[in-house]
Amino acid sequence: MLFSDQYTLTIALRPSQNSCNYTESRLHTGGLYLMVRARCHQSPHRHHHRLGKLGQVLHRSKRGWVWNQFFVIEEVSPPQLRNGAGTIFVIDDNTGNIHATKTLDREEQAQYTLTAQAVARDTNKPLEPPSEFIVKVQDINDNPPEFLHGPYYANVPEMSNVGTSVMQVTATDADDPTYGNSARLVYSILQGQPYFSVESQTGIIRTALPNMDREARQEYDVVIQAKDMGGHMGGLSGTTEVKITLTDVNDNPPKFPQSVYAMSVSEDRVPGEEVGRLKAKDPDLGDNGLVTYSLLDGDGMGVFELSTDSETREAVIKLKKHVDYETKRMYTLKVEGSNPHIDPRFMSWGPYKDEATIKISVEDADEPPVFVAPSYTFEVEENAPEGTVVGRVHAKDTDVANNPVRYMIPRYTDVEQFFNINSEDGLITTTRPMDRETQPWHNISVSATEIGHHQDTKVRVNIKIKDMNDNAPEFATNNEVLMCDTVAPGKMIETVSAVDKDEMAHRQHFTFSLAPEVAHNNNFSLKDNRDSTASIYVLRKGFSRLTQDVYFLPIEINDNGLPALSSTNTLTIRVCSCDSRDTILSCNVEPYVLPAGLSTGALIAILACIVILLAIVVLFVALRRQKKEPLIVFEEEDIRENIITYDDEGGGEEDTEAFDIATLQNPDGANGFLPRKDMKPELQCPLRPGMGHPAPNSVDVDDFIKTRIAEADCDPTAPPYDSIQIYGYEGRGSLAGSLSSLESVTTESDLDYDYLQSWGPRFRKLADLYGTKDCPLFDADEAEDS
């Protein structure tokens, strides 16, 4: 019976007389014999006495089995068995031979533990307790080495020393490492020499050549072999692939492809624009191939600047300042490109930098004129007459040609056209007097352009209008003065001040006085405070609102300008009712004008305003009563002029106005009705026989209709007549006569057209019209031929 890796063999023994002798059984399995030995032991139950030579008693020992350790060679095919199929081991109970029923694999199970027991054949009873013995499977070299983790990938820095370890590969062999050389492996390199080598015992791959350059070759495919049997003949082998990549180190300095670079820049370029690019080549990767650029020397250090393009890693030369072709035409720069990250192991291979020279030529450009000043500021007096000189601007051509310059004022900077400029010398003058109080500053632009060129330059011109004392002073405020009707005499009721639209200088001073017409009134007085203010005082008491509730006090104000100006301003004083504390309770808002308070000028102004209002009202009424007349007078339309012409060739020799429909009309009939030129033929053709009126008693209506149609077709005198209508008049004045033959029938001519009869059927129609006075009829086929 089979239990896991232990197997039980039951052996039945036959009693023998010579049971004390050793019994040997040899088991043959696959060329090996498993020997089973039995020995006799004295039985503890039965004692058979036997006398020896010396009279000793001999005891018989009990039978026992001696189980040896057996070996079975793996992978050997077992013999065919008729009994015991389905189990691994069977024993022949007669001979004691033990057999393996299938091929054994040591890699699956290296040994088996068997349990054997001897039983009596006749009674089938155990003769002794079970015993165990071990059957070991003997190894043979049936498994090749295997690389379980292949293929492999490894990196090693370029320029590594010979013998630098790359990686270790390990193969496994399933055979027994303790028996023979089946699992003794030896490594060798099949592909990858002479660049790499492998240690035969450890499988460590190492570099075999010095100075392997990544820039020359980056990847290597290496094949490693592991062979058992110590590498001897007959051993099994396995291979694996190792992909080795050389990693980059900074072993290459940057190098400019050219030692001298030529660039150019136009003098009209603005600072910040790109002039050119250059790049130093470095075959290293990443930070090892990074190149930084800098300017070392040259006369263009202050004119040009250098930057690095973060994407292309190029050195970009840009304009830093304006260049002038007329001043300097060539600049030189020296540029250095260097590696910022240097490997100390390769310092001796340096220096890790390179230099190049850049020659930048300045190209001439058609530059606009340049004003000698960045801006201009002029002054002109207020109210200066037309043509007053404001100032002069000047620009010059900086090009070699030195072309003349023309000046102009762009009208969008001087919309009201206050100023003019001389186009040749740049002299600015006024076009009319100007008012400082309306606009104290005028900011215009002047444009300068070279003759024959389109480029221009503009300059700012600021014109200040100098103040003149041309505005009289006036009250600072026009508020009414409210006065209690119980005011006491001598009380100040108001302090007035003045303003002037002219420029207020710190020395400007105003004086106040009552107008001459009210200088001696008994109601109010004025005191000039000599600080550009004046105080109004009451002279009497007992103001009654019923008698007069409003007083108008004209005050004359004078300034100290040159020349001094004065104006009369009226102060309105309203009488109000107040309580005992002089708090105003109410004021009469109805205006009442003191007759003595109005001047003659004020009355004239009021009358003028009334007259103007009346004139406006009268004009408005007149406009409303005026009947609107039609804008367009529609004349009678002549339907004969409604002609659509699709091939208009113009109005002829007298046509001077293109697309004028009047020129297409006949001037002879323009002033009157142009009759139709209907022509009644003078010749009459005789009717064909049978084409007269049908017989009175004829009842054939069809023949009657056909006869009438034929008569109408043949008779040229019957209406409607041929009509000529002129739709396009080509003018009078052509010396050539008309080429038309439409009126040739009525024209008397001595020409003989009989020769047309000999020209053939194509000219038969002309021969009939001109060659004879007759009008023969012809059928439709002949008409088509003509």
Tab-separated table of C-alpha atoms in Angstrom, residues 128-397:
chain	number	residue	atom	x	y	z
A	128	GLU	CA	7.562	-9.689	12.898
A	129	PRO	CA	6.825	-5.989	13.226
A	130	PRO	CA	7.047	-3.811	10.085
A	131	SER	CA	10.431	-2.457	9.131
A	132	GLU	CA	11.387	0.643	7.075
A	133	PHE	CA	14.045	1.072	4.448
A	134	ILE	CA	14.954	3.944	2.123
A	135	VAL	CA	15.213	3.878	-1.656
A	136	LYS	CA	17.212	6.821	-3.010
A	137	VAL	CA	16.930	7.971	-6.620
A	138	GLN	CA	20.413	8.327	-8.026
A	139	ASP	CA	20.936	11.554	-10.059
A	140	ILE	CA	21.986	11.751	-13.698
A	141	ASN	CA	22.729	14.900	-15.748
A	142	ASP	CA	19.302	15.388	-17.280
A	143	ASN	CA	18.672	19.108	-16.598
A	144	PRO	CA	20.427	21.952	-18.464
A	145	PRO	CA	21.327	25.194	-16.656
A	146	GLU	CA	18.661	27.932	-16.775
A	147	PHE	CA	18.777	31.720	-16.330
A	148	LEU	CA	15.529	32.370	-14.534
A	149	HIS	CA	15.671	36.194	-14.625
A	150	GLY	CA	16.829	36.811	-18.186
A	151	PRO	CA	17.008	38.736	-20.373
A	152	TYR	CA	19.076	41.230	-18.379
A	153	TYR	CA	19.567	44.984	-18.737
A	154	ALA	CA	22.579	46.792	-17.354
A	155	ASN	CA	24.244	50.209	-17.522
A	156	VAL	CA	27.880	51.126	-17.230
A	157	PRO	CA	29.424	54.595	-17.589
A	158	GLU	CA	31.355	55.247	-20.744
A	159	MET	CA	35.126	55.549	-20.475
A	160	SER	CA	35.128	53.073	-17.559
A	161	ASN	CA	38.357	51.296	-16.680
A	162	VAL	CA	39.005	47.733	-17.796
A	163	GLY	CA	37.493	45.270	-15.364
A	164	THR	CA	34.679	47.551	-14.177
A	165	SER	CA	31.847	45.351	-12.958
A	166	VAL	CA	28.718	45.633	-15.036
A	167	MET	CA	26.425	43.067	-13.374
A	168	GLN	CA	26.246	39.419	-12.266
A	169	VAL	CA	24.141	36.786	-13.956
A	170	THR	CA	23.258	33.520	-12.227
A	171	ALA	CA	22.061	30.239	-13.725
A	172	THR	CA	20.459	27.351	-11.831
A	173	ASP	CA	20.708	23.580	-12.477
A	174	ALA	CA	18.057	21.230	-11.131
A	175	ASP	CA	20.505	18.291	-10.926
A	176	ASP	CA	22.014	17.120	-7.623
A	177	PRO	CA	24.915	19.402	-6.699
A	178	THR	CA	26.239	16.817	-4.232
A	179	TYR	CA	26.539	14.011	-6.730
A	180	GLY	CA	29.019	14.226	-9.530
A	181	ASN	CA	29.432	17.312	-11.748
A	182	SER	CA	25.883	17.479	-13.026
A	183	ALA	CA	25.265	20.814	-11.296
A	184	ARG	CA	28.737	22.287	-11.533
A	185	LEU	CA	28.350	25.346	-13.788
A	186	VAL	CA	30.902	27.288	-15.782
A	187	TYR	CA	30.067	30.711	-17.423
A	188	SER	CA	31.428	31.925	-20.704
A	189	ILE	CA	30.656	34.768	-23.137
A	190	LEU	CA	29.433	33.852	-26.592
A	191	GLN	CA	28.729	37.363	-27.933
A	192	GLY	CA	30.040	40.730	-26.819
A	193	GLN	CA	33.752	40.277	-27.130
A	194	PRO	CA	36.149	41.990	-27.020
A	195	TYR	CA	34.156	44.679	-25.186
A	196	PHE	CA	33.092	42.580	-22.184
A	197	SER	CA	34.150	39.444	-20.313
A	198	VAL	CA	32.538	37.169	-17.726
A	199	GLU	CA	34.013	35.372	-14.761
A	200	SER	CA	33.615	31.633	-15.316
A	201	GLN	CA	32.725	30.721	-11.731
A	202	THR	CA	30.698	33.745	-10.534
A	203	GLY	CA	28.992	35.029	-13.729
A	204	ILE	CA	30.151	38.625	-13.098
A	205	ILE	CA	30.308	40.612	-16.341
A	206	ARG	CA	33.108	43.158	-16.603
A	207	THR	CA	34.361	45.646	-19.169
A	208	ALA	CA	37.213	44.311	-21.279
A	209	LEU	CA	38.212	47.379	-23.352
A	210	PRO	CA	39.305	50.819	-22.127
A	211	ASN	CA	37.758	54.143	-23.210
A	212	MET	CA	34.532	52.826	-24.624
A	213	ASP	CA	32.880	55.971	-26.033
A	214	ARG	CA	29.107	56.381	-25.837
A	215	GLU	CA	29.176	58.900	-28.666
A	216	ALA	CA	30.663	56.195	-30.907
A	217	ARG	CA	28.429	53.312	-29.751
A	218	GLN	CA	25.877	53.319	-26.981
A	219	GLU	CA	24.349	49.819	-26.764
A	220	TYR	CA	25.832	46.322	-26.763
A	221	ASP	CA	24.088	42.934	-26.951
A	222	VAL	CA	26.010	40.341	-24.891
A	223	VAL	CA	25.189	36.601	-24.800
A	224	ILE	CA	26.304	34.609	-21.702
A	225	GLN	CA	26.419	30.796	-21.589
A	226	ALA	CA	26.265	28.556	-18.497
A	227	LYS	CA	27.428	24.932	-18.988
A	228	ASP	CA	27.285	22.089	-16.422
A	229	MET	CA	29.669	19.149	-15.956
A	230	GLY	CA	32.296	21.761	-15.177
A	231	GLY	CA	32.305	22.808	-18.788
A	232	HIS	CA	33.506	19.438	-20.023
A	233	MET	CA	32.401	17.677	-23.130
A	234	GLY	CA	28.918	16.229	-22.925
A	235	GLY	CA	27.570	18.792	-20.488
A	236	LEU	CA	24.330	20.644	-20.963
A	237	SER	CA	24.206	24.438	-21.424
A	238	GLY	CA	21.856	27.408	-21.319
A	239	THR	CA	22.220	30.999	-22.569
A	240	THR	CA	20.815	34.421	-21.757
A	241	GLU	CA	21.007	37.847	-23.359
A	242	VAL	CA	22.320	40.912	-21.578
A	243	LYS	CA	21.670	44.378	-23.091
A	244	ILE	CA	24.349	46.740	-21.825
A	245	THR	CA	23.995	50.513	-22.298
A	246	LEU	CA	26.813	52.984	-21.889
A	247	THR	CA	25.705	55.966	-19.812
A	248	ASP	CA	26.962	59.445	-20.624
A	249	VAL	CA	29.745	61.291	-18.840
A	250	ASN	CA	31.036	64.764	-19.594
A	251	ASP	CA	34.005	63.765	-21.676
A	252	ASN	CA	33.461	66.156	-24.618
A	253	PRO	CA	34.039	69.935	-24.517
A	254	PRO	CA	31.693	72.265	-26.459
A	255	LYS	CA	32.814	73.317	-29.906
A	256	PHE	CA	31.611	76.125	-32.184
A	257	PRO	CA	31.242	74.922	-35.805
A	258	GLN	CA	32.767	78.201	-36.997
A	259	SER	CA	35.442	80.361	-35.541
A	260	VAL	CA	33.998	83.551	-37.080
A	261	TYR	CA	30.320	84.405	-37.567
A	262	ALA	CA	29.082	87.229	-39.792
A	263	MET	CA	25.851	89.022	-38.896
A	264	SER	CA	24.168	92.245	-39.940
A	265	VAL	CA	21.668	94.660	-38.452
A	266	SER	CA	19.792	97.528	-40.041
A	267	GLU	CA	20.102	100.894	-38.405
A	268	ASP	CA	16.308	101.191	-38.204
A	269	ARG	CA	16.043	98.239	-35.811
A	270	VAL	CA	14.847	98.996	-32.299
A	271	PRO	CA	16.475	97.723	-29.084
A	272	GLY	CA	15.384	94.233	-28.133
A	273	GLU	CA	15.222	92.889	-31.683
A	274	GLU	CA	17.189	89.754	-32.548
A	275	VAL	CA	20.342	90.142	-34.621
A	276	GLY	CA	21.478	86.510	-34.990
A	277	ARG	CA	22.093	83.133	-33.347
A	278	LEU	CA	24.938	80.700	-32.884
A	279	LYS	CA	25.312	77.396	-31.067
A	280	ALA	CA	28.230	75.385	-29.736
A	281	LYS	CA	27.889	71.636	-30.305
A	282	ASP	CA	28.390	69.215	-27.418
A	283	PRO	CA	27.669	65.505	-28.086
A	284	ASP	CA	27.154	64.773	-24.381
A	285	LEU	CA	23.653	64.361	-22.979
A	286	GLY	CA	21.611	66.205	-20.372
A	287	ASP	CA	23.559	68.369	-17.980
A	288	ASN	CA	26.798	67.006	-19.426
A	289	GLY	CA	25.969	68.616	-22.777
A	290	LEU	CA	24.650	71.873	-21.312
A	291	VAL	CA	26.421	74.967	-22.662
A	292	THR	CA	26.317	78.476	-21.228
A	293	TYR	CA	27.268	81.503	-23.288
A	294	SER	CA	28.852	84.813	-22.337
A	295	LEU	CA	30.353	87.842	-24.039
A	296	LEU	CA	34.069	88.187	-23.392
A	297	ASP	CA	35.257	91.180	-25.339
A	298	GLY	CA	34.624	93.445	-28.306
A	299	ASP	CA	33.656	96.979	-29.200
A	300	GLY	CA	29.981	95.985	-29.327
A	301	MET	CA	29.722	95.020	-25.653
A	302	GLY	CA	27.576	98.051	-24.854
A	303	VAL	CA	25.517	97.919	-28.051
A	304	PHE	CA	24.545	94.242	-28.096
A	305	GLU	CA	23.457	91.748	-25.461
A	306	LEU	CA	23.436	87.957	-25.288
A	307	SER	CA	20.804	85.538	-24.009
A	308	THR	CA	20.176	81.781	-24.277
A	309	ASP	CA	17.122	80.178	-25.870
A	310	SER	CA	15.810	77.721	-23.284
A	311	GLU	CA	14.414	75.355	-25.941
A	312	THR	CA	17.060	75.296	-28.659
A	313	ARG	CA	20.014	76.059	-26.337
A	314	GLU	CA	21.256	78.666	-28.799
A	315	ALA	CA	23.059	81.891	-28.038
A	316	VAL	CA	20.838	84.780	-29.164
A	317	ILE	CA	22.430	88.140	-30.002
A	318	LYS	CA	20.012	91.064	-29.515
A	319	LEU	CA	20.257	94.777	-30.097
A	320	LYS	CA	20.721	96.705	-26.869
A	321	LYS	CA	21.039	100.246	-28.236
A	322	HIS	CA	20.299	101.966	-31.516
A	323	VAL	CA	23.021	101.724	-34.150
A	324	ASP	CA	23.779	104.411	-36.704
A	325	TYR	CA	25.205	103.574	-40.084
A	326	GLU	CA	26.603	107.066	-40.480
A	327	THR	CA	28.452	106.835	-37.152
A	328	LYS	CA	29.799	103.243	-37.025
A	329	ARG	CA	29.386	100.490	-39.573
A	330	MET	CA	31.047	97.426	-37.960
A	331	TYR	CA	31.097	95.851	-34.483
A	332	THR	CA	33.038	92.878	-33.126
A	333	LEU	CA	32.076	90.525	-30.293
A	334	LYS	CA	33.859	87.544	-28.762
A	335	VAL	CA	31.552	84.827	-27.406
A	336	GLU	CA	32.488	81.940	-25.116
A	337	GLY	CA	30.556	78.689	-24.720
A	338	SER	CA	31.417	76.496	-21.697
A	339	ASN	CA	30.119	73.472	-19.761
A	340	PRO	CA	28.829	74.401	-16.313
A	341	HIS	CA	29.077	70.767	-15.073
A	342	ILE	CA	32.566	69.270	-15.345
A	343	ASP	CA	33.541	65.710	-14.344
A	344	PRO	CA	36.732	65.867	-12.267
A	345	ARG	CA	37.889	62.533	-13.701
A	346	PHE	CA	38.227	64.108	-17.118
A	347	MET	CA	39.603	67.502	-16.199
A	348	SER	CA	42.788	66.709	-18.083
A	349	TRP	CA	40.809	66.283	-21.268
A	350	GLY	CA	39.725	69.960	-21.137
A	351	PRO	CA	39.372	72.840	-21.348
A	352	TYR	CA	35.616	72.412	-21.546
A	353	LYS	CA	34.936	75.679	-23.391
A	354	ASP	CA	35.337	77.273	-26.797
A	355	GLU	CA	35.379	80.783	-28.252
A	356	ALA	CA	34.036	82.341	-31.440
A	357	THR	CA	34.175	85.826	-32.957
A	358	ILE	CA	31.089	87.632	-34.258
A	359	LYS	CA	31.379	90.440	-36.781
A	360	ILE	CA	28.206	92.531	-37.005
A	361	SER	CA	27.858	94.973	-39.879
A	362	VAL	CA	25.415	97.882	-39.750
A	363	GLU	CA	23.232	98.281	-42.818
A	364	ASP	CA	22.088	101.655	-44.044
A	365	ALA	CA	18.355	102.342	-43.845
A	366	ASP	CA	16.228	105.162	-45.075
A	367	GLU	CA	15.781	106.883	-41.765
A	368	PRO	CA	13.198	109.569	-41.228
A	369	PRO	CA	14.375	113.083	-40.405
A	370	VAL	CA	15.438	113.826	-36.852
A	371	PHE	CA	14.388	116.949	-34.979
A	372	VAL	CA	17.179	118.776	-33.202
A	373	ALA	CA	15.048	118.918	-30.025
A	374	PRO	CA	12.885	116.182	-28.506
A	375	SER	CA	10.031	118.675	-28.036
A	376	TYR	CA	9.343	122.404	-28.410
A	377	THR	CA	7.606	124.925	-26.152
A	378	PHE	CA	6.609	128.361	-27.467
A	379	GLU	CA	4.605	131.341	-26.166
A	380	VAL	CA	2.276	133.687	-28.010
A	381	GLU	CA	0.336	136.612	-26.585
A	382	GLU	CA	-3.394	136.461	-26.193
A	383	ASN	CA	-5.348	138.307	-28.883
A	384	ALA	CA	-2.258	138.452	-31.113
A	385	PRO	CA	-3.260	139.184	-34.720
A	386	GLU	CA	-3.267	136.660	-37.548
A	387	GLY	CA	0.184	135.745	-38.822
A	388	THR	CA	1.973	136.283	-35.502
A	389	VAL	CA	5.164	134.180	-35.356
A	390	VAL	CA	5.006	131.468	-32.693
A	391	GLY	CA	8.371	129.765	-33.197
A	392	ARG	CA	10.457	127.568	-35.497
A	393	VAL	CA	11.153	123.819	-35.508
A	394	HIS	CA	14.041	122.204	-37.307
A	395	ALA	CA	14.732	118.664	-38.482
A	396	LYS	CA	17.530	117.227	-40.566
A	397	ASP	CA	18.145	114.132	-42.660
